[in-house]
Short mmCIF file of C-alpha atoms in Angstrom, two decimals:
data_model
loop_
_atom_site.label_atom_id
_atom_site.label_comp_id
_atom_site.label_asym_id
_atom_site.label_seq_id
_atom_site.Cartn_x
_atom_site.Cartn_y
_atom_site.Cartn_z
CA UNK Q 41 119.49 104.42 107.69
CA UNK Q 42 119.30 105.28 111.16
CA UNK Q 43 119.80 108.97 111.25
CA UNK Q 44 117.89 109.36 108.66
CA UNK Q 45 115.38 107.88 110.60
CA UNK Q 46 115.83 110.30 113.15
CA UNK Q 47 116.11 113.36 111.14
CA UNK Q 48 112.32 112.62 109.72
CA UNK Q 49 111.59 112.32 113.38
CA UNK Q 50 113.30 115.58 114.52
CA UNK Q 51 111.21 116.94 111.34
CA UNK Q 52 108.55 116.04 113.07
CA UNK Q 53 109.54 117.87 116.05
CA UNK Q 54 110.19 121.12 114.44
CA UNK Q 55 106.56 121.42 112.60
CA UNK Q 56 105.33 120.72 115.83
CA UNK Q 57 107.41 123.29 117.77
CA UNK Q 58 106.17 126.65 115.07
CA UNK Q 59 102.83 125.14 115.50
CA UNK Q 60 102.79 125.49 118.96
CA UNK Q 61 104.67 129.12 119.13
CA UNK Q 62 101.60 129.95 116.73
CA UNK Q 63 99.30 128.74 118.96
CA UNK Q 64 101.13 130.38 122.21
CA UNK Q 65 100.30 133.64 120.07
CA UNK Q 66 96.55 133.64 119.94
CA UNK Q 67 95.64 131.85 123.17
CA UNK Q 68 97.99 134.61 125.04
CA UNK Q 69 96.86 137.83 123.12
CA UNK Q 70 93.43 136.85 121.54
CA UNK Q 71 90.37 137.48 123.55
CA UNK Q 72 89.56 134.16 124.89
CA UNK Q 73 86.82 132.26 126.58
CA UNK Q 74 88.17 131.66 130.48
CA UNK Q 75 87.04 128.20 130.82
CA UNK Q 76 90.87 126.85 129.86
CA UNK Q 77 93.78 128.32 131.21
CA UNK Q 78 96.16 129.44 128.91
CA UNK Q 79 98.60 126.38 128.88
CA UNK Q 80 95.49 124.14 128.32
CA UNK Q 81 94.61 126.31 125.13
CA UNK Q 82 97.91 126.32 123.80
CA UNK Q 83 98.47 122.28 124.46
CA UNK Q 84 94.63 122.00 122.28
CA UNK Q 85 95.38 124.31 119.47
CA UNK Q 86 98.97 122.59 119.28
CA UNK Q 87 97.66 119.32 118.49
CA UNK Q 88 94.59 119.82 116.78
CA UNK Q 89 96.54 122.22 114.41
CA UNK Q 90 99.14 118.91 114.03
CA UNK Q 91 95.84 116.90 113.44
CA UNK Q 92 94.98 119.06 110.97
CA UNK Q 93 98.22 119.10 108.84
CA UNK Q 94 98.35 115.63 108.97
CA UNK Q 95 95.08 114.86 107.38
CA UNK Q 96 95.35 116.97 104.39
CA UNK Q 97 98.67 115.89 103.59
CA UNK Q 98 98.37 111.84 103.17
CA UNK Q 99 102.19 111.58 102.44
CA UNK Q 100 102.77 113.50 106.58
CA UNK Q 101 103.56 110.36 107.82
CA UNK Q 102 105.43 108.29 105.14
CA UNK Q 103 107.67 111.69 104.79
CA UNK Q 104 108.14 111.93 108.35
CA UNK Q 105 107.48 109.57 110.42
CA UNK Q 106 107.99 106.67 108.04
CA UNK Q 107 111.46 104.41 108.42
CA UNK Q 108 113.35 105.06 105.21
CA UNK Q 109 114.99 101.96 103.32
CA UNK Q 110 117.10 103.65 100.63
CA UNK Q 111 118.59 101.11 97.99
CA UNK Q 112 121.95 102.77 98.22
CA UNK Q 113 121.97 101.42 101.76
CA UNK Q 114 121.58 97.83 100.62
CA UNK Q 115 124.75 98.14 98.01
CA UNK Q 116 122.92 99.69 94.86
CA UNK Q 117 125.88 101.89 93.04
CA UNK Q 118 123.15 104.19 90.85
CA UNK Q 119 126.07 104.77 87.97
CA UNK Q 120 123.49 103.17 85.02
CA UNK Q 121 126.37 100.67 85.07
CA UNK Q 122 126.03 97.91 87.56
CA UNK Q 123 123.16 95.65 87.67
CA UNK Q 124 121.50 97.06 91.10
CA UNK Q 125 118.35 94.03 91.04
CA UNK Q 126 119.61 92.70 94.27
CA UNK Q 127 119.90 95.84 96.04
CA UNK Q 128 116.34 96.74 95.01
CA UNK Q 129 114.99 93.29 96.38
CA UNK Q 130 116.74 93.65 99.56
CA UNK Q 131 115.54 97.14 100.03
CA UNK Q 132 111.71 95.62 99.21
CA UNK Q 133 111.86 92.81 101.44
CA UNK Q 134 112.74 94.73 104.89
CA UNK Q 135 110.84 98.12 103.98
CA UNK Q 136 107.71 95.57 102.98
CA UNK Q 137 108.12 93.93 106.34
CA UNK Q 138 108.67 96.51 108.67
CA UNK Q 139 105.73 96.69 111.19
CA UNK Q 140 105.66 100.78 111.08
CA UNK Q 141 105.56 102.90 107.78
CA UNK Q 142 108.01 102.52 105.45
CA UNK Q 143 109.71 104.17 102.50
CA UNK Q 144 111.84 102.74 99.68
CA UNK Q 145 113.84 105.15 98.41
CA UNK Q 146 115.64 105.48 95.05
CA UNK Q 147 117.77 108.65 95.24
CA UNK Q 148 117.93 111.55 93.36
CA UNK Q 149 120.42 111.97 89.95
CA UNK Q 150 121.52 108.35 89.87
CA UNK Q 151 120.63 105.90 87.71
CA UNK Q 152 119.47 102.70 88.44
CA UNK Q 153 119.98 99.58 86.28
CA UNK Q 154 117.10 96.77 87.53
CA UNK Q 155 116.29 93.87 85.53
CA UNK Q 156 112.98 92.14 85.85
CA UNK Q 157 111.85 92.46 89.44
CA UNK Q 158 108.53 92.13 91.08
CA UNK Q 159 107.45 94.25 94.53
CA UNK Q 160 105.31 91.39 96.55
CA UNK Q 161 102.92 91.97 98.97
CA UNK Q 162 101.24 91.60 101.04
CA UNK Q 163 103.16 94.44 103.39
CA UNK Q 164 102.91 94.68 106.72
CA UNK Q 165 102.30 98.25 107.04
CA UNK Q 166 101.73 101.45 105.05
CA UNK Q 167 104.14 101.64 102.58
CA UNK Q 168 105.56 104.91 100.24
CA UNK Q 169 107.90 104.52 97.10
CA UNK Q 170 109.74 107.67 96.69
CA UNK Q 171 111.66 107.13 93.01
CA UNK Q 172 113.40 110.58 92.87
CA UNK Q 173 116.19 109.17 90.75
CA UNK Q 174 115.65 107.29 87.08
CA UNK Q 175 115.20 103.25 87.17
CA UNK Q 176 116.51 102.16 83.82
CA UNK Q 177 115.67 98.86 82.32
CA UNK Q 178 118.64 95.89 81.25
CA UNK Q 179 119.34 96.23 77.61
CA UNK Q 180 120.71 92.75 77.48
CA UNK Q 181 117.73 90.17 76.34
CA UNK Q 182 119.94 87.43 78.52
CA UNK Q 183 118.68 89.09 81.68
CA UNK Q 184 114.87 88.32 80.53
CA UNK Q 185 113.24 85.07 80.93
CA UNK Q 186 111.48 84.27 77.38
CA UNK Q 187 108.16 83.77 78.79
CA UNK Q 188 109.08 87.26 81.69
CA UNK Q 189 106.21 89.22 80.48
CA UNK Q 190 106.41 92.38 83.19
CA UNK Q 191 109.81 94.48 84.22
CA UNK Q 192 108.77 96.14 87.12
CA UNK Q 193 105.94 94.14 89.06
CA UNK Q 194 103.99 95.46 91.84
CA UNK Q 195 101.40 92.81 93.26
CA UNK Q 196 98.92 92.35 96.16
CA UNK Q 197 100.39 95.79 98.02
CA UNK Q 198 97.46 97.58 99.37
CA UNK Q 199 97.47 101.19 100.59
CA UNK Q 200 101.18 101.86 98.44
CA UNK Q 201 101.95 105.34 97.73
CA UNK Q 202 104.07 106.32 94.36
CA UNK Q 203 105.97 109.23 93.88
CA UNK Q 204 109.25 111.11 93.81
CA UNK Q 205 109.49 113.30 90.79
CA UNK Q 206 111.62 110.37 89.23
CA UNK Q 207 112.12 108.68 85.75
CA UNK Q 208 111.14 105.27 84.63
CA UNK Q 209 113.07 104.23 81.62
CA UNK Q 210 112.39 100.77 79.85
CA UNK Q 211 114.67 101.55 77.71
CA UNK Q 212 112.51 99.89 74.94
CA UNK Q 213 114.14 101.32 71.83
CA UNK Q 214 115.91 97.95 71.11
CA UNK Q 215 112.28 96.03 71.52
CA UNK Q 216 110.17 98.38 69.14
CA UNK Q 217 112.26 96.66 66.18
CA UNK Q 218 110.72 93.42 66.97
CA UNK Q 219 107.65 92.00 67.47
CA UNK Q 220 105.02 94.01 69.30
CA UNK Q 221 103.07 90.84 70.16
CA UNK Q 222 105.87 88.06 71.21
CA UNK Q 223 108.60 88.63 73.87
CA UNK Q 224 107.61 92.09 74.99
CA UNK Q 225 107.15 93.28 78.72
CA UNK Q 226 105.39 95.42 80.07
CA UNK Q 227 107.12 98.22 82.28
CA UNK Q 228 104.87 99.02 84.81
CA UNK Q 229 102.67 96.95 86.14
CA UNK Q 230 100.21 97.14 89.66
CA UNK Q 231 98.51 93.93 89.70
CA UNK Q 232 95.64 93.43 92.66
CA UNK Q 233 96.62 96.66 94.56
CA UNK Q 234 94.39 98.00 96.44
CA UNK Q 235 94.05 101.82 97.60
CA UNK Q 236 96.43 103.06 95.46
CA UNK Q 237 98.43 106.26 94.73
CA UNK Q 238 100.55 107.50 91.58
CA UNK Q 239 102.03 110.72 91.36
CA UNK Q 240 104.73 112.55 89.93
CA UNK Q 241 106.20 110.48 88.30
CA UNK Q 242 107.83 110.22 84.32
CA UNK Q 243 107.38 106.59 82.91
CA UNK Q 244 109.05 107.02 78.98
CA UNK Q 245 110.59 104.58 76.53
CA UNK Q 246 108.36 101.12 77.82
CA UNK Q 247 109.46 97.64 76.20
CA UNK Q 248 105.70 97.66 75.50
CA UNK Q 249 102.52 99.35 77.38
CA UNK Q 250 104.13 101.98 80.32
CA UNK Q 251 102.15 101.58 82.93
CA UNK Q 252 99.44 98.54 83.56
CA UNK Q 253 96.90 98.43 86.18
CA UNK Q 254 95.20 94.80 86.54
CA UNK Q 255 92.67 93.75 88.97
CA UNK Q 256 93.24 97.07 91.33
CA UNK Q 257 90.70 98.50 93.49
CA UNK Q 258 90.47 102.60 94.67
CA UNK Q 259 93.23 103.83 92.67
CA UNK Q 260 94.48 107.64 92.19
CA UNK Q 261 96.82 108.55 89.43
CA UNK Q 262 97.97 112.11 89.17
CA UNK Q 263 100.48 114.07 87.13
CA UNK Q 264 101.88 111.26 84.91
CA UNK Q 265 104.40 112.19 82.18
CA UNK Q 266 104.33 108.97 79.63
CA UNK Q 267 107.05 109.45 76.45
CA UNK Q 268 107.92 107.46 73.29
CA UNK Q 269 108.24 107.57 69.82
CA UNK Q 270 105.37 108.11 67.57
CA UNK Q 271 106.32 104.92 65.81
CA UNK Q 272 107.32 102.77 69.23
CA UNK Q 273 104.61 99.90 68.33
CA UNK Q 274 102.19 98.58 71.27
CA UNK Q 275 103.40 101.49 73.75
CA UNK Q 276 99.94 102.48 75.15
CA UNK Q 277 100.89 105.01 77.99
CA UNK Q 278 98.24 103.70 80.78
CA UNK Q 279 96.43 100.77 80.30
CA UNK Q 280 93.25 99.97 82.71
CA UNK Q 281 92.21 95.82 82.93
CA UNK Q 282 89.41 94.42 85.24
CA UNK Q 283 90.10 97.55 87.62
CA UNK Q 284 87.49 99.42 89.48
CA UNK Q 285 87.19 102.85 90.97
CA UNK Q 286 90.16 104.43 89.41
CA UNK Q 287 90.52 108.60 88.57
CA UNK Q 288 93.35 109.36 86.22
CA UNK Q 289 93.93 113.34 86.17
CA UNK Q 290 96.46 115.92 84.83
CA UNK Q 291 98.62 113.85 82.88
CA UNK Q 292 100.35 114.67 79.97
CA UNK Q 293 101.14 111.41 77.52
CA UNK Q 294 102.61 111.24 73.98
CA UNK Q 295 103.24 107.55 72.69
CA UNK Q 296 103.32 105.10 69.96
CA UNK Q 297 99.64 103.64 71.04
CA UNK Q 298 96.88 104.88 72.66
CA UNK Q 299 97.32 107.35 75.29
CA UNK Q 300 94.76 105.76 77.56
CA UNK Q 301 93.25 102.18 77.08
CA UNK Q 302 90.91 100.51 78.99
CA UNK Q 303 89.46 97.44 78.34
CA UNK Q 304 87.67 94.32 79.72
CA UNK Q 305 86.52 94.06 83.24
CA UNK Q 306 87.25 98.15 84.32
CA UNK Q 307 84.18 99.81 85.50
CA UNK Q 308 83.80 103.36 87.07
CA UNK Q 309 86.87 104.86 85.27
CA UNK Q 310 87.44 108.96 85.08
CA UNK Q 311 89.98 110.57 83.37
CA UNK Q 312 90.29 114.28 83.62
CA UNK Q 313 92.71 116.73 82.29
CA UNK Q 314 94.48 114.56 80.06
CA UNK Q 315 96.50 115.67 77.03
CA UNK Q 316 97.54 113.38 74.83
CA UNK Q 317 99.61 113.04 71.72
CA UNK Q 318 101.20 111.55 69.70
CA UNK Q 319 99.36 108.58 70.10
CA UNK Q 320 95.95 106.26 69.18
CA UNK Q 321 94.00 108.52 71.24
CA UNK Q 322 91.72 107.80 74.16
CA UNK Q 323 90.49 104.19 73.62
CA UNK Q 324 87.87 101.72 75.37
CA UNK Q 325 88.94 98.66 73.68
CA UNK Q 326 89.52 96.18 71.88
CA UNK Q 327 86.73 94.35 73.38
CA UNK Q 328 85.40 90.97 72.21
CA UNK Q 329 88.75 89.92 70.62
CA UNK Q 330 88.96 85.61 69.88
CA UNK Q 331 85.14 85.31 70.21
CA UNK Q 332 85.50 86.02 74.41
CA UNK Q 333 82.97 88.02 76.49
CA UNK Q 334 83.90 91.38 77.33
CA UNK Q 335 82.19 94.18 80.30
CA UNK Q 336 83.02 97.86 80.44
CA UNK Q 337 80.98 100.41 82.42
CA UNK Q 338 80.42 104.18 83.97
CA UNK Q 339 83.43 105.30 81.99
CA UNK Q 340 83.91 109.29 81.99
CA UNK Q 341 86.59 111.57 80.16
CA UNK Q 342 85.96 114.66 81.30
CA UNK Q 343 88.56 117.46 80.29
CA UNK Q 344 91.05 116.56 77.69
CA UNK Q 345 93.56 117.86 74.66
CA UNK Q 346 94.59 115.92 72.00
CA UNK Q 347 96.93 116.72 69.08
CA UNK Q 348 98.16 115.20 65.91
CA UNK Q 349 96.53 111.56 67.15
CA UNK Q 350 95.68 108.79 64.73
CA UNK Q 351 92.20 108.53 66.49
CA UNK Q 352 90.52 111.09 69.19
CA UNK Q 353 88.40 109.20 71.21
CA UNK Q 354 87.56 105.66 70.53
CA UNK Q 355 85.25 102.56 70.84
CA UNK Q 356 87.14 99.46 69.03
CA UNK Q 357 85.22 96.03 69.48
CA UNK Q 358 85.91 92.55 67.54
CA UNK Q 359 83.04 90.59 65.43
CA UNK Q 360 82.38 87.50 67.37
CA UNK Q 361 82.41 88.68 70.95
CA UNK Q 362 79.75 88.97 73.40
CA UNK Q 363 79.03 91.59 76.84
CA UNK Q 364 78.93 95.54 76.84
CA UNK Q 365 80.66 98.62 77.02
CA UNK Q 366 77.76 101.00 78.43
CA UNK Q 367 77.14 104.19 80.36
CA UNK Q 368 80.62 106.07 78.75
CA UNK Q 369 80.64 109.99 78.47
CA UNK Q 370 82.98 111.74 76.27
CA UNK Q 371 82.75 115.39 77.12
CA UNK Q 372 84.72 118.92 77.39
CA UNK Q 373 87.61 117.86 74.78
CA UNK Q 374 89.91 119.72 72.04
CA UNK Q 375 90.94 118.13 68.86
CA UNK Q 376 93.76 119.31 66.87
CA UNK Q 377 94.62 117.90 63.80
CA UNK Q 378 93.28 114.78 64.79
CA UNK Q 379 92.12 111.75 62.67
CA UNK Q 380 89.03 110.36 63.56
CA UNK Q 381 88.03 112.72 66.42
CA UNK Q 382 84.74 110.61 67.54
CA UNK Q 383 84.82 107.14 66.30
CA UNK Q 384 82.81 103.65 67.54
CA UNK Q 385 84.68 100.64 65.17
CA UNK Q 386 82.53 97.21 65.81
CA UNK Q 387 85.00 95.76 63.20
CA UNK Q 388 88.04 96.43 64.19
CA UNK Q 389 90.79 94.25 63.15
CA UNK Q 390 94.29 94.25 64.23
CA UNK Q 391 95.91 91.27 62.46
CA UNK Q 392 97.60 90.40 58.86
CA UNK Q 393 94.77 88.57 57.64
CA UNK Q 394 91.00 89.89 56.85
CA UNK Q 395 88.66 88.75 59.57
CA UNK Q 396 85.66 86.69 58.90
CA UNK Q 397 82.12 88.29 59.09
CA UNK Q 398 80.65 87.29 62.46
CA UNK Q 399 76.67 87.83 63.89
CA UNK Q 400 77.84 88.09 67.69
CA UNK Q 401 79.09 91.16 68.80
CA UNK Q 402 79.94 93.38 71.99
CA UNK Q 403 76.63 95.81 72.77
CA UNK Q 404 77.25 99.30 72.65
CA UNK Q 405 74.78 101.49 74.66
CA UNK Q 406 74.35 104.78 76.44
CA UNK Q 407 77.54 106.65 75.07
CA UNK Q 408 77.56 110.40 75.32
CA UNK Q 409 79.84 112.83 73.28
CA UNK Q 410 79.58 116.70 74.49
CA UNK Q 411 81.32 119.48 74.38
CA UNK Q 412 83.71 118.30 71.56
CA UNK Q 413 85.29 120.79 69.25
CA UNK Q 414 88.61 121.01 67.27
CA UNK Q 415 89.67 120.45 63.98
CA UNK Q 416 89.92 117.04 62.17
CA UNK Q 417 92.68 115.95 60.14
CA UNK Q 418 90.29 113.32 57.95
CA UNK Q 419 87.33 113.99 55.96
CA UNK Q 420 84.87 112.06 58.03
CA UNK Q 421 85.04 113.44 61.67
CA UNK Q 422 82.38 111.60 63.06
CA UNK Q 423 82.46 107.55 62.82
CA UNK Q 424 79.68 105.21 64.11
CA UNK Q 425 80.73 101.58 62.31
CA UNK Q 426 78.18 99.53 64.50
CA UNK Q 427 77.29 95.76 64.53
CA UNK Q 428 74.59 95.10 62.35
CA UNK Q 429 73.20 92.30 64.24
CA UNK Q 430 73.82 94.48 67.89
CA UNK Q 431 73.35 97.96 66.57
CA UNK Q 432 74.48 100.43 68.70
CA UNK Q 433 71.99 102.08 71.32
CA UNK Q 434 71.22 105.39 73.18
CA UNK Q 435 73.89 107.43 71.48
CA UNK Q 436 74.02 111.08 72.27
CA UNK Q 437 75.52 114.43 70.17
CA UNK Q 438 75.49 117.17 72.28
CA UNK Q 439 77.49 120.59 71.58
CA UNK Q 440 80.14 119.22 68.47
CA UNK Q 441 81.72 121.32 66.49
CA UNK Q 442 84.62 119.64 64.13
CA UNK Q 443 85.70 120.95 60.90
CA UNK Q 444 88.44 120.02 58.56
CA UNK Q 445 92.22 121.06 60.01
CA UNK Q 446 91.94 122.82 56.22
CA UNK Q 447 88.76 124.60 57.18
CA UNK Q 448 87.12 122.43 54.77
CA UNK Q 449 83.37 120.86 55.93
CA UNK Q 450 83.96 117.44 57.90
CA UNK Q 451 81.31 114.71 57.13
CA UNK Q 452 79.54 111.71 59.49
CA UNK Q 453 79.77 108.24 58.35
CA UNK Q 454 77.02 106.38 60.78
CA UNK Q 455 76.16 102.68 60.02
CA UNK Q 456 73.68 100.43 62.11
CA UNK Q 457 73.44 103.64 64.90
CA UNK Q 458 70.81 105.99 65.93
CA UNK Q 459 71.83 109.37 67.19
CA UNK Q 460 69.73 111.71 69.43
CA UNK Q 461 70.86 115.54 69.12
CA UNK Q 462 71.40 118.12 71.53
CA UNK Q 463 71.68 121.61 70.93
CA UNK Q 464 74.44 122.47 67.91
CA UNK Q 465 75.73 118.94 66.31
CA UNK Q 466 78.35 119.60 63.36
CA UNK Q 467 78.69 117.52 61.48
CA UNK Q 468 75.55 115.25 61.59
CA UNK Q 469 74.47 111.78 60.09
CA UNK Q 470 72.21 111.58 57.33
CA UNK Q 471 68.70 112.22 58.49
CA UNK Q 472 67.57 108.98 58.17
CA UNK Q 473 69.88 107.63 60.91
CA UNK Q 474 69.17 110.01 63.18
CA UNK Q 475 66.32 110.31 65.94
CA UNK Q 476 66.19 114.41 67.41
CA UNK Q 477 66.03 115.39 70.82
CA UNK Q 478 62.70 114.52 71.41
CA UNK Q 479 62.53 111.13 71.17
CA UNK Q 480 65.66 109.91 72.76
CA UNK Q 481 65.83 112.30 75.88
CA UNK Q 482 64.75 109.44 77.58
CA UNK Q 483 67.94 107.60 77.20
CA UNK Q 484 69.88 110.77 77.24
CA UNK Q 485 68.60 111.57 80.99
CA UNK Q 486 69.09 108.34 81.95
CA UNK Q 487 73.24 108.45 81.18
CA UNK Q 488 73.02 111.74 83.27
CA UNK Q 489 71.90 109.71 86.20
CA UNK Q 490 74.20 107.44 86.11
CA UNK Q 491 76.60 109.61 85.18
CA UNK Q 492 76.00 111.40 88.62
CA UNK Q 493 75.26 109.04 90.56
CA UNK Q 494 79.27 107.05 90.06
CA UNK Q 495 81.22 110.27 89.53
CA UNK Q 496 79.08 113.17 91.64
CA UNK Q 497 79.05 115.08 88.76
#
């Protein structure tokens, strides 16, 4: 642990050294104010070019400067054999208390057998997790407590780093025959971080959902691969709870469940160059479910591909709850072969028996589709099933074109909605649902602006 300490250090030393030769260069053969001598110049350029490097390259000083804590140095084996849990919490517990950056490590080409663990915080200094190597999940339902509803648990770590090129493995197959609602954990789960960065990583496989993030704050997620079976039940690749401020980008997922949920409490959400499928699609939702109060706001998808998914994107809300999903954009996306490529589902029902007919409902308002093309794999392309009691408000068309996947016209089925039109809509409601541009621009602009003003768009 120590020389590799001092190998990130010496590192250090060496990008230092070519940036001062560099710098030797210019302030000995450029032409030169002669208000600094020479040295002086070559001392300024040297660290400001340092300065530089450092600050557009937020992972500098975790890669080298930080103190590494690799698990293999606190007795983990990485042979996908031995049960490596207590090597994993040692590792956590000194690189979370060190007093100068730290990264845990998990090496490259082993594999890693962990059984339900959680990463506490709060740490005492910047902290990096480099997962190179693949953590795989217990098979034996022993090693999980029957009420143990997370694998891997990251909680109250603020200003964490994620990354490493590695494999998470929940090694779910031997849940999906169960259950999907009783018994099932999650696999990844950040839970009140704060300032947070994913990237590079491959989650696949997950007991249940693959990666959870619940009650964070400021968090970046970048070049996620998520993988299961079509049929894996309840495998949503990233699901967003009660989380604010969070950008999702270039991140390819193909699972048994939606691709990307996000429900209750999440506000200023973005997700951009997503492609997803197989999968449920791109849901907000379910909202409202058990008669609760639900809030989701300034929600953007912005860039996206979906293929062969069971929905495209999606509003799903419960009869008998109460709040709002408002200010959500839906724009710049390809459907192929995709069932139900623009749906909003006020009655959606996810349980054996019919539900009941309810009056209260989650609001729907200021929801914005553009730029949507592709081909549909159902008849009706365009879905609006809104609460009759809480119809849905300030809902915008703006450059759709879906046909049939057999080239075949696709249809709009629009209940308890009005629709405001922008440029070429196909297909459209019936004319009696609908309201043209003119007299909903007003709510129209006003999504723009607020559209702008949470995502600088």
């Amino acid at each position: 642990m120590a020389s590799q300490k001092h190998i990130s250090r010496l590192s250090f030393v060496i990008v230092l050294f070519f940036y001062c030769v560099s710098c030797y260069s210019f302030s000995y053969h450029e032409d030169v104010h002669d208000y600094m001598s020479p040295l002086s110049r070559v001392y300024t350029c040297c660290i400001r070019k340092a300065l530089l490097y450092m600050f557009q390259d937020p992972g500098f000083s975790s890669s080298l400067l930080a103190l590494p804590f690799d698990v293999d140095s606190f007795g983990a084996k990485g042979d996908g054999k031995k049960d490596d849990t207590n090597a994993f919490k040692k590792a956590w517990k000194e690189a979370c208390s060190s007093t100068t950056a730290a990264i845990f490590s998990v090496a490259k080409n082993k594999k890693y057998l962990v059984t339900p663990i959680r990463f506490e915080g709060p740490c005492r200094a910047s902290l990096t997790m480099q997962i190179s190597g693949t953590i795989l999940a217990s098979k034996q339902e022993s090693k999980y407590k029957k009420n143990e509803k997370n694998w891997l648990r990251v909680e109250g770590v603020d200003n964490l780093v994620v990354k490493g090129g590695g494999v998470i493995d929940g090694n779910g197959d031997i849940w999906w025959s169960k259950s999907c609602k009783v018994n099932k954990t999650l696999a990844l789960t950040f839970y009140k971080c704060k300032s947070l960065m994913l990237n590079n990583l491959t989650v696949q496989n997950a007991q249940k959902i693959h990666v959870t993030f619940d009650r964070c704050e400021n968090v970046q997620v970048s070049k996620i691969q998520v993988t299961a079976l079509e049929n894996s039940p309840n495998t949503d690749g990233i699901h967003v709870t009660h989380t604010q401020n969070i950008r999702i980008s270039d991140s390819v997922i193909g699972t048994g469940d939606d691709c990307i949920s996000i429900v209750n409490g999440s506000k200023n959400v973005q997700a951009t160059g997503i492609t997803c499928g197989p999968g449920h699609g791109i849901s907000i939702g379910s909202l409202g479910s058990k008669n609760s109060e639900a809030h989701v706001s300034n929600v953007k998808v912005d860039g996206a591909e979906l293929t062969g998914t069971t929905n495209g994107v999606r509003i799903k809300t419960w009869q008998g709850g109460s709040g709002n999903a408002s200010n959500i954009t839906f724009q710049n996306i390809n459907m192929k072969n995709v069932t139900n490529p623009i749906i909003i589902d006020q009655y959606y029902c996810d349980q054996a028996k019919p539900c009941k007919e309810q009056k209260s409902a989650v609001q729907i308002k200021y929801v914005t589709y553009e730029n949507i093309s592709g081909t549909s794999a159902s008849k009706d392309a365009v879905i609006f099933k809104c609460s009759k009691n809480y119809p849905c408000e300030g809902v915008v068309l703006k450059g759709i074109n879906l046909t049939q996947e057999d080239d075949g016209d696709a249809k709009a089925i629009c209940n308890n909605v009005k629709v405001t039109y922008v440029g070429t809509v196909i297909p459209r409601c019936s004319e009696n649902l609908v309201q043209e541009q003119s007299t909903l621009m007003i709510s129209y602009l006003y999504l723009e602006k607020v559209s702008r003003n949470y995502f600088n768009t």
